[in-house]
Amino acid sequence: MSDPGAVGPPPASGPVGGAPERLRGGVLGMADIAAATMANVGPAMSFFFGFAFLATTAGVASPLTIAAAGVAVALLGNTLAEFSRAHPSAGSFITFVGKTFGPVSAVTTALLAGLGYIIAMASVIAISGGFVQITLHHYTGVDLPWILWTLLLTGLAVVLMLRGIVVSTKWAGYFFGVEMLVLVVVSVATLVEHRGSLSAAPFLPGHIRHGLSGLAAGFPLAVYLFIGWENSAALAEETANPRRNVGRAVFSSVAIMTVSYILFSYATVTGFDYDTARLGDSPIPFIDVAHHALGALAFVAYLGGLTSTLGVLIAGINSQARLVFNAGREGLLPSFFGYVHPTRRTPTNAIVTFTVTALLIIGGWGLGHLLGSAGGPMDPVVFFTESSSLGAILILLVYLASNIALPLYYRRYRPQEFRTVRHLVLPAIGALAILVPLYYLAKPGQPAPYSWFPYAAVAALLGSVGYATLLVRRDPTLAERVGSVVADAE
């Protein structure tokens, strides 16, 4: 199927002539990519390690902050769904921004998105081993280094991904089902146990700590709980009817995650008797709530955390490596990344390189801890917060560019389909919503290493623009190749 926004002939498998490398088309349904998207969000992992800080910042009404974040992410989902309906592509944001603003923006977005997602995924890779270490030490007293478990789990995840998208997506969905069951069971058990003291306070604006400023401060933390919501767009090429199913998967995933997070946060705040100071002192508040509500059966909460990290590993690397693959296929990055396994039709080089780079980031970060002033080993829980924060800044810049691009894209390529609300008003509000977490992640006065993250992000942006400008001058045909492989093309 042709696309009115496509420019020029189909690209090669990289910057040379010939037919483009294709992934296995039409093998995933809407339920598959929705499950993979929610597995990428990783509600147990994200909530376990993110909610204590959120509750400390936003106060008792942290569930209300999560509800606001869910609305903001739904606005971003509108942008992704509208772009995917018009031009479904494994390149996702890279394609959307590049088709709108040209090849320099495409290469810049490819570099920022690739780097941002790799840094963010490094946090997940590290915490997968870290959580295994925490669990084993709690129940057996065994305290093997977390990096050993990280390498083992990451290796298993990569093997599953290289076997094919259907197999790996199914496993990610299974892991997600287990974690959701655990989270719901613990939450309901907690609410039943505290049924005599249930309160509407967590949903009242007056209970947000410091009012609107507290809501704004907690907002980026709440938004980060949803990172991964965009997973389905990168699976468009392997999805049946991606113009319809990607949007449906996006909105259904965001809706389910919003309702679920509200339930989990309400149960956790209730389980701590609305004492957010005590809640903030807990390393993993939901685990403490599970111990209180289920006693010896609290091990299921640890099981939920383990399956969550595995689900995020598989679903996250699967989708995010496909952005790198598509950029290599279209010549925005070296053609090495555009290789597809001839039998399994998986982007082998992109998956392996993505994973190895994330592991190298973990190693470099750990070395920095050893050589730093403190001189101690790196805590995977601390690294999770640090690495995910830096990665989030780069990813939010890509979100922002996509929201700005949507109205321009539709006015240029599909003027007959342009709708003021869907293609102008909603992305404008979404862009404003992105500026709030960007400000709080980049504002001055933060402790190290967060204080230098904004400078690192600006350096990455300037370096990406410089590289993109040189590349486009050297290869003017990039303008023809950006976004020319449409997901449901024949």
mmCIF file of N, CA and C in Angstrom, residues 321-424:
data_model
loop_
_atom_site.group_PDB
_atom_site.id
_atom_site.type_symbol
_atom_site.label_atom_id
_atom_site.label_comp_id
_atom_site.label_asym_id
_atom_site.label_seq_id
_atom_site.Cartn_x
_atom_site.Cartn_y
_atom_site.Cartn_z
ATOM 1 N N ALA A 321 14.981 -1.516 19.898
ATOM 2 C CA ALA A 321 16.002 -1.902 18.929
ATOM 3 C C ALA A 321 15.481 -1.770 17.508
ATOM 4 N N ARG A 322 14.171 -1.883 17.339
ATOM 5 C CA ARG A 322 13.597 -1.733 15.995
ATOM 6 C C ARG A 322 13.685 -0.298 15.494
ATOM 7 N N LEU A 323 13.715 0.668 16.387
ATOM 8 C CA LEU A 323 13.957 2.041 15.955
ATOM 9 C C LEU A 323 15.361 2.163 15.365
ATOM 10 N N VAL A 324 16.324 1.540 16.044
ATOM 11 C CA VAL A 324 17.701 1.562 15.559
ATOM 12 C C VAL A 324 17.798 0.807 14.235
ATOM 13 N N PHE A 325 17.122 -0.349 14.155
ATOM 14 C CA PHE A 325 17.114 -1.138 12.920
ATOM 15 C C PHE A 325 16.574 -0.325 11.744
ATOM 16 N N ASN A 326 15.433 0.321 11.929
ATOM 17 C CA ASN A 326 14.839 1.055 10.825
ATOM 18 C C ASN A 326 15.725 2.224 10.395
ATOM 19 N N ALA A 327 16.371 2.858 11.381
ATOM 20 C CA ALA A 327 17.287 3.952 11.042
ATOM 21 C C ALA A 327 18.471 3.430 10.232
ATOM 22 N N GLY A 328 18.946 2.221 10.537
ATOM 23 C CA GLY A 328 20.013 1.624 9.750
ATOM 24 C C GLY A 328 19.528 1.226 8.366
ATOM 25 N N ARG A 329 18.320 0.706 8.288
ATOM 26 C CA ARG A 329 17.758 0.299 7.001
ATOM 27 C C ARG A 329 17.596 1.479 6.047
ATOM 28 N N GLU A 330 17.261 2.635 6.597
ATOM 29 C CA GLU A 330 17.029 3.808 5.765
ATOM 30 C C GLU A 330 18.273 4.680 5.609
ATOM 31 N N GLY A 331 19.392 4.244 6.188
ATOM 32 C CA GLY A 331 20.638 4.970 6.010
ATOM 33 C C GLY A 331 20.851 6.123 6.960
ATOM 34 N N LEU A 332 19.992 6.267 7.982
ATOM 35 C CA LEU A 332 20.183 7.327 8.967
ATOM 36 C C LEU A 332 21.306 6.961 9.936
ATOM 37 N N LEU A 333 21.482 5.667 10.146
ATOM 38 C CA LEU A 333 22.589 5.127 10.925
ATOM 39 C C LEU A 333 23.303 4.113 10.034
ATOM 40 N N PRO A 334 24.475 3.617 10.423
ATOM 41 C CA PRO A 334 25.182 2.652 9.582
ATOM 42 C C PRO A 334 24.298 1.474 9.177
ATOM 43 N N SER A 335 24.465 1.021 7.918
ATOM 44 C CA SER A 335 23.611 -0.037 7.369
ATOM 45 C C SER A 335 23.739 -1.351 8.137
ATOM 46 N N PHE A 336 24.795 -1.503 8.922
ATOM 47 C CA PHE A 336 24.980 -2.686 9.775
ATOM 48 C C PHE A 336 23.746 -2.941 10.625
ATOM 49 N N PHE A 337 23.126 -1.876 11.117
ATOM 50 C CA PHE A 337 21.952 -2.019 11.992
ATOM 51 C C PHE A 337 20.710 -2.461 11.228
ATOM 52 N N GLY A 338 20.715 -2.341 9.900
ATOM 53 C CA GLY A 338 19.544 -2.688 9.103
ATOM 54 C C GLY A 338 19.488 -4.140 8.677
ATOM 55 N N TYR A 339 20.358 -4.982 9.224
ATOM 56 C CA TYR A 339 20.372 -6.405 8.859
ATOM 57 C C TYR A 339 19.184 -7.131 9.493
ATOM 58 N N VAL A 340 18.580 -8.035 8.717
ATOM 59 C CA VAL A 340 17.483 -8.878 9.196
ATOM 60 C C VAL A 340 17.879 -10.336 9.015
ATOM 61 N N HIS A 341 17.658 -11.163 10.031
ATOM 62 C CA HIS A 341 17.961 -12.589 9.927
ATOM 63 C C HIS A 341 17.132 -13.194 8.801
ATOM 64 N N PRO A 342 17.752 -13.952 7.889
ATOM 65 C CA PRO A 342 17.026 -14.415 6.709
ATOM 66 C C PRO A 342 15.874 -15.378 6.994
ATOM 67 N N THR A 343 15.932 -16.076 8.108
ATOM 68 C CA THR A 343 14.873 -17.047 8.431
ATOM 69 C C THR A 343 13.875 -16.499 9.441
ATOM 70 N N ARG A 344 14.388 -15.970 10.542
ATOM 71 C CA ARG A 344 13.496 -15.520 11.615
ATOM 72 C C ARG A 344 12.973 -14.108 11.392
ATOM 73 N N ARG A 345 13.581 -13.381 10.467
ATOM 74 C CA ARG A 345 13.176 -12.005 10.137
ATOM 75 C C ARG A 345 13.247 -11.093 11.355
ATOM 76 N N THR A 346 14.266 -11.264 12.164
ATOM 77 C CA THR A 346 14.481 -10.409 13.331
ATOM 78 C C THR A 346 15.673 -9.481 13.072
ATOM 79 N N PRO A 347 15.651 -8.259 13.603
ATOM 80 C CA PRO A 347 16.773 -7.320 13.416
ATOM 81 C C PRO A 347 17.923 -7.667 14.349
ATOM 82 N N THR A 348 18.628 -8.727 14.023
ATOM 83 C CA THR A 348 19.628 -9.324 14.913
ATOM 84 C C THR A 348 20.695 -8.332 15.356
ATOM 85 N N ASN A 349 21.305 -7.648 14.400
ATOM 86 C CA ASN A 349 22.398 -6.737 14.743
ATOM 87 C C ASN A 349 21.945 -5.602 15.644
ATOM 88 N N ALA A 350 20.760 -5.070 15.374
ATOM 89 C CA ALA A 350 20.248 -3.964 16.183
ATOM 90 C C ALA A 350 19.977 -4.423 17.614
ATOM 91 N N ILE A 351 19.395 -5.611 17.776
ATOM 92 C CA ILE A 351 19.081 -6.128 19.115
ATOM 93 C C ILE A 351 20.358 -6.352 19.919
ATOM 94 N N VAL A 352 21.330 -7.029 19.309
ATOM 95 C CA VAL A 352 22.571 -7.348 20.029
ATOM 96 C C VAL A 352 23.339 -6.071 20.350
ATOM 97 N N THR A 353 23.461 -5.164 19.387
ATOM 98 C CA THR A 353 24.211 -3.925 19.626
ATOM 99 C C THR A 353 23.537 -3.065 20.684
ATOM 100 N N PHE A 354 22.220 -2.961 20.625
ATOM 101 C CA PHE A 354 21.454 -2.205 21.617
ATOM 102 C C PHE A 354 21.752 -2.740 23.018
ATOM 103 N N THR A 355 21.690 -4.065 23.166
ATOM 104 C CA THR A 355 21.880 -4.684 24.483
ATOM 105 C C THR A 355 23.313 -4.524 24.984
ATOM 106 N N VAL A 356 24.274 -4.764 24.111
ATOM 107 C CA VAL A 356 25.681 -4.653 24.511
ATOM 108 C C VAL A 356 26.015 -3.217 24.911
ATOM 109 N N THR A 357 25.487 -2.252 24.157
ATOM 110 C CA THR A 357 25.735 -0.847 24.503
ATOM 111 C C THR A 357 25.168 -0.507 25.877
ATOM 112 N N ALA A 358 23.970 -1.002 26.165
ATOM 113 C CA ALA A 358 23.376 -0.760 27.484
ATOM 114 C C ALA A 358 24.235 -1.370 28.582
ATOM 115 N N LEU A 359 24.768 -2.568 28.351
ATOM 116 C CA LEU A 359 25.632 -3.202 29.343
ATOM 117 C C LEU A 359 26.928 -2.408 29.532
ATOM 118 N N LEU A 360 27.468 -1.851 28.446
ATOM 119 C CA LEU A 360 28.668 -1.026 28.554
ATOM 120 C C LEU A 360 28.399 0.246 29.354
ATOM 121 N N ILE A 361 27.196 0.814 29.195
ATOM 122 C CA ILE A 361 26.825 1.992 29.986
ATOM 123 C C ILE A 361 26.787 1.635 31.470
ATOM 124 N N ILE A 362 26.220 0.474 31.778
ATOM 125 C CA ILE A 362 26.194 0.025 33.176
ATOM 126 C C ILE A 362 27.612 -0.127 33.715
ATOM 127 N N GLY A 363 28.487 -0.744 32.904
ATOM 128 C CA GLY A 363 29.866 -0.919 33.334
ATOM 129 C C GLY A 363 30.595 0.395 33.532
ATOM 130 N N GLY A 364 30.395 1.333 32.605
ATOM 131 C CA GLY A 364 31.034 2.641 32.735
ATOM 132 C C GLY A 364 30.532 3.414 33.926
ATOM 133 N N TRP A 365 29.215 3.348 34.148
ATOM 134 C CA TRP A 365 28.615 4.032 35.302
ATOM 135 C C TRP A 365 29.145 3.433 36.602
ATOM 136 N N GLY A 366 29.245 2.108 36.628
ATOM 137 C CA GLY A 366 29.767 1.441 37.822
ATOM 138 C C GLY A 366 31.212 1.795 38.088
ATOM 139 N N LEU A 367 32.000 1.911 37.011
ATOM 140 C CA LEU A 367 33.396 2.304 37.168
ATOM 141 C C LEU A 367 33.503 3.718 37.720
ATOM 142 N N GLY A 368 32.599 4.584 37.270
ATOM 143 C CA GLY A 368 32.575 5.948 37.798
ATOM 144 C C GLY A 368 32.308 5.977 39.288
ATOM 145 N N HIS A 369 31.431 5.076 39.762
ATOM 146 C CA HIS A 369 31.162 4.991 41.201
ATOM 147 C C HIS A 369 32.404 4.535 41.962
ATOM 148 N N LEU A 370 33.100 3.547 41.399
ATOM 149 C CA LEU A 370 34.290 3.028 42.081
ATOM 150 C C LEU A 370 35.399 4.070 42.159
ATOM 151 N N LEU A 371 35.535 4.879 41.102
ATOM 152 C CA LEU A 371 36.606 5.868 41.056
ATOM 153 C C LEU A 371 36.204 7.218 41.619
ATOM 154 N N GLY A 372 34.911 7.373 41.961
ATOM 155 C CA GLY A 372 34.413 8.642 42.470
ATOM 156 C C GLY A 372 34.836 8.903 43.899
ATOM 157 N N SER A 373 34.346 10.011 44.432
ATOM 158 C CA SER A 373 34.734 10.420 45.785
ATOM 159 C C SER A 373 34.276 9.416 46.836
ATOM 160 N N ALA A 374 33.091 8.817 46.614
ATOM 161 C CA ALA A 374 32.589 7.828 47.572
ATOM 162 C C ALA A 374 33.395 6.538 47.495
ATOM 163 N N GLY A 375 33.772 6.158 46.271
ATOM 164 C CA GLY A 375 34.642 5.005 46.090
ATOM 165 C C GLY A 375 34.006 3.668 46.374
ATOM 166 N N GLY A 376 32.678 3.564 46.318
ATOM 167 C CA GLY A 376 32.013 2.307 46.604
ATOM 168 C C GLY A 376 31.382 1.696 45.367
ATOM 169 N N PRO A 377 30.880 0.469 45.485
ATOM 170 C CA PRO A 377 30.217 -0.172 44.348
ATOM 171 C C PRO A 377 28.880 0.502 44.033
ATOM 172 N N MET A 378 28.411 0.315 42.816
ATOM 173 C CA MET A 378 27.172 0.942 42.385
ATOM 174 C C MET A 378 25.970 0.127 42.858
ATOM 175 N N ASP A 379 25.010 0.806 43.459
ATOM 176 C CA ASP A 379 23.749 0.195 43.875
ATOM 177 C C ASP A 379 22.808 0.180 42.673
ATOM 178 N N PRO A 380 22.290 -0.984 42.253
ATOM 179 C CA PRO A 380 21.426 -1.024 41.069
ATOM 180 C C PRO A 380 20.143 -0.226 41.235
ATOM 181 N N VAL A 381 19.644 -0.104 42.474
ATOM 182 C CA VAL A 381 18.425 0.677 42.701
ATOM 183 C C VAL A 381 18.710 2.163 42.481
ATOM 184 N N VAL A 382 19.859 2.625 42.971
ATOM 185 C CA VAL A 382 20.253 4.025 42.747
ATOM 186 C C VAL A 382 20.515 4.261 41.267
ATOM 187 N N PHE A 383 21.200 3.324 40.636
ATOM 188 C CA PHE A 383 21.468 3.459 39.204
ATOM 189 C C PHE A 383 20.176 3.511 38.406
ATOM 190 N N PHE A 384 19.179 2.737 38.807
ATOM 191 C CA PHE A 384 17.887 2.733 38.117
ATOM 192 C C PHE A 384 17.308 4.141 38.057
ATOM 193 N N THR A 385 17.362 4.853 39.182
ATOM 194 C CA THR A 385 16.826 6.209 39.229
ATOM 195 C C THR A 385 17.675 7.169 38.404
ATOM 196 N N GLU A 386 18.976 7.052 38.530
ATOM 197 C CA GLU A 386 19.871 7.972 37.816
ATOM 198 C C GLU A 386 19.803 7.763 36.307
ATOM 199 N N SER A 387 19.957 6.534 35.875
ATOM 200 C CA SER A 387 19.994 6.235 34.448
ATOM 201 C C SER A 387 18.653 6.524 33.782
ATOM 202 N N SER A 388 17.575 6.149 34.440
ATOM 203 C CA SER A 388 16.256 6.388 33.856
ATOM 204 C C SER A 388 15.961 7.875 33.752
ATOM 205 N N SER A 389 16.464 8.675 34.682
ATOM 206 C CA SER A 389 16.241 10.123 34.625
ATOM 207 C C SER A 389 16.945 10.741 33.423
ATOM 208 N N LEU A 390 18.202 10.367 33.196
ATOM 209 C CA LEU A 390 18.930 10.897 32.045
ATOM 210 C C LEU A 390 18.291 10.444 30.738
ATOM 211 N N GLY A 391 17.949 9.150 30.653
ATOM 212 C CA GLY A 391 17.296 8.651 29.451
ATOM 213 C C GLY A 391 15.968 9.332 29.197
ATOM 214 N N ALA A 392 15.222 9.628 30.285
ATOM 215 C CA ALA A 392 13.906 10.257 30.142
ATOM 216 C C ALA A 392 14.016 11.647 29.520
ATOM 217 N N ILE A 393 15.061 12.401 29.841
ATOM 218 C CA ILE A 393 15.214 13.745 29.271
ATOM 219 C C ILE A 393 15.309 13.657 27.750
ATOM 220 N N LEU A 394 16.126 12.747 27.248
ATOM 221 C CA LEU A 394 16.284 12.599 25.803
ATOM 222 C C LEU A 394 14.995 12.095 25.156
ATOM 223 N N ILE A 395 14.317 11.153 25.805
ATOM 224 C CA ILE A 395 13.069 10.615 25.257
ATOM 225 C C ILE A 395 11.984 11.688 25.234
ATOM 226 N N LEU A 396 11.911 12.508 26.277
ATOM 227 C CA LEU A 396 10.913 13.577 26.315
ATOM 228 C C LEU A 396 11.142 14.599 25.205
ATOM 229 N N LEU A 397 12.404 14.857 24.853
ATOM 230 C CA LEU A 397 12.685 15.751 23.730
ATOM 231 C C LEU A 397 12.114 15.186 22.431
ATOM 232 N N VAL A 398 12.190 13.870 22.262
ATOM 233 C CA VAL A 398 11.625 13.228 21.075
ATOM 234 C C VAL A 398 10.103 13.322 21.102
ATOM 235 N N TYR A 399 9.494 13.082 22.276
ATOM 236 C CA TYR A 399 8.043 13.258 22.407
ATOM 237 C C TYR A 399 7.628 14.674 22.005
ATOM 238 N N LEU A 400 8.384 15.652 22.497
ATOM 239 C CA LEU A 400 8.063 17.054 22.227
ATOM 240 C C LEU A 400 8.113 17.341 20.730
ATOM 241 N N ALA A 401 9.170 16.879 20.080
ATOM 242 C CA ALA A 401 9.297 17.102 18.639
ATOM 243 C C ALA A 401 8.157 16.447 17.873
ATOM 244 N N SER A 402 7.700 15.294 18.312
ATOM 245 C CA SER A 402 6.608 14.592 17.630
ATOM 246 C C SER A 402 5.293 15.354 17.750
ATOM 247 N N ASN A 403 5.043 15.920 18.914
ATOM 248 C CA ASN A 403 3.816 16.701 19.086
ATOM 249 C C ASN A 403 3.827 17.962 18.231
ATOM 250 N N ILE A 404 4.981 18.585 18.105
ATOM 251 C CA ILE A 404 5.098 19.763 17.254
ATOM 252 C C ILE A 404 4.931 19.373 15.782
ATOM 253 N N ALA A 405 5.394 18.179 15.441
ATOM 254 C CA ALA A 405 5.373 17.745 14.039
ATOM 255 C C ALA A 405 3.981 17.374 13.537
ATOM 256 N N LEU A 406 3.123 16.831 14.400
ATOM 257 C CA LEU A 406 1.848 16.277 13.931
ATOM 258 C C LEU A 406 1.010 17.260 13.110
ATOM 259 N N PRO A 407 0.694 18.460 13.612
ATOM 260 C CA PRO A 407 -0.138 19.363 12.800
ATOM 261 C C PRO A 407 0.537 19.751 11.488
ATOM 262 N N LEU A 408 1.840 19.904 11.485
ATOM 263 C CA LEU A 408 2.550 20.277 10.264
ATOM 264 C C LEU A 408 2.507 19.143 9.241
ATOM 265 N N TYR A 409 2.639 17.909 9.739
ATOM 266 C CA TYR A 409 2.587 16.748 8.849
ATOM 267 C C TYR A 409 1.230 16.660 8.162
ATOM 268 N N TYR A 410 0.161 16.761 8.934
ATOM 269 C CA TYR A 410 -1.174 16.613 8.352
ATOM 270 C C TYR A 410 -1.506 17.774 7.417
ATOM 271 N N ARG A 411 -1.073 18.978 7.746
ATOM 272 C CA ARG A 411 -1.339 20.105 6.853
ATOM 273 C C ARG A 411 -0.590 19.955 5.537
ATOM 274 N N ARG A 412 0.596 19.350 5.595
ATOM 275 C CA ARG A 412 1.399 19.220 4.384
ATOM 276 C C ARG A 412 1.005 18.026 3.532
ATOM 277 N N TYR A 413 0.849 16.833 4.153
ATOM 278 C CA TYR A 413 0.643 15.610 3.404
ATOM 279 C C TYR A 413 -0.813 15.162 3.319
ATOM 280 N N ARG A 414 -1.612 15.492 4.310
ATOM 281 C CA ARG A 414 -2.999 15.011 4.340
ATOM 282 C C ARG A 414 -3.961 16.145 4.715
ATOM 283 N N PRO A 415 -3.939 17.235 3.971
ATOM 284 C CA PRO A 415 -4.777 18.393 4.328
ATOM 285 C C PRO A 415 -6.266 18.075 4.343
ATOM 286 N N GLN A 416 -6.687 17.131 3.497
ATOM 287 C CA GLN A 416 -8.106 16.791 3.459
ATOM 288 C C GLN A 416 -8.554 16.054 4.713
ATOM 289 N N GLU A 417 -7.603 15.468 5.463
ATOM 290 C CA GLU A 417 -7.941 14.736 6.689
ATOM 291 C C GLU A 417 -7.671 15.555 7.945
ATOM 292 N N PHE A 418 -7.126 16.754 7.809
ATOM 293 C CA PHE A 418 -6.753 17.570 8.973
ATOM 294 C C PHE A 418 -7.984 17.926 9.797
ATOM 295 N N ARG A 419 -7.898 17.675 11.107
ATOM 296 C CA ARG A 419 -8.965 18.027 12.050
ATOM 297 C C ARG A 419 -8.360 18.881 13.156
ATOM 298 N N THR A 420 -8.962 20.007 13.426
ATOM 299 C CA THR A 420 -8.374 20.989 14.335
ATOM 300 C C THR A 420 -8.105 20.411 15.715
ATOM 301 N N VAL A 421 -9.060 19.665 16.252
ATOM 302 C CA VAL A 421 -8.896 19.141 17.616
ATOM 303 C C VAL A 421 -7.830 18.050 17.655
ATOM 304 N N ARG A 422 -7.976 17.040 16.801
ATOM 305 C CA ARG A 422 -7.065 15.898 16.835
ATOM 306 C C ARG A 422 -5.649 16.246 16.418
ATOM 307 N N HIS A 423 -5.529 17.138 15.447
ATOM 308 C CA HIS A 423 -4.220 17.364 14.834
ATOM 309 C C HIS A 423 -3.571 18.695 15.210
ATOM 310 N N LEU A 424 -4.258 19.499 16.006
ATOM 311 C CA LEU A 424 -3.659 20.766 16.438
ATOM 312 C C LEU A 424 -3.815 20.989 17.936
#
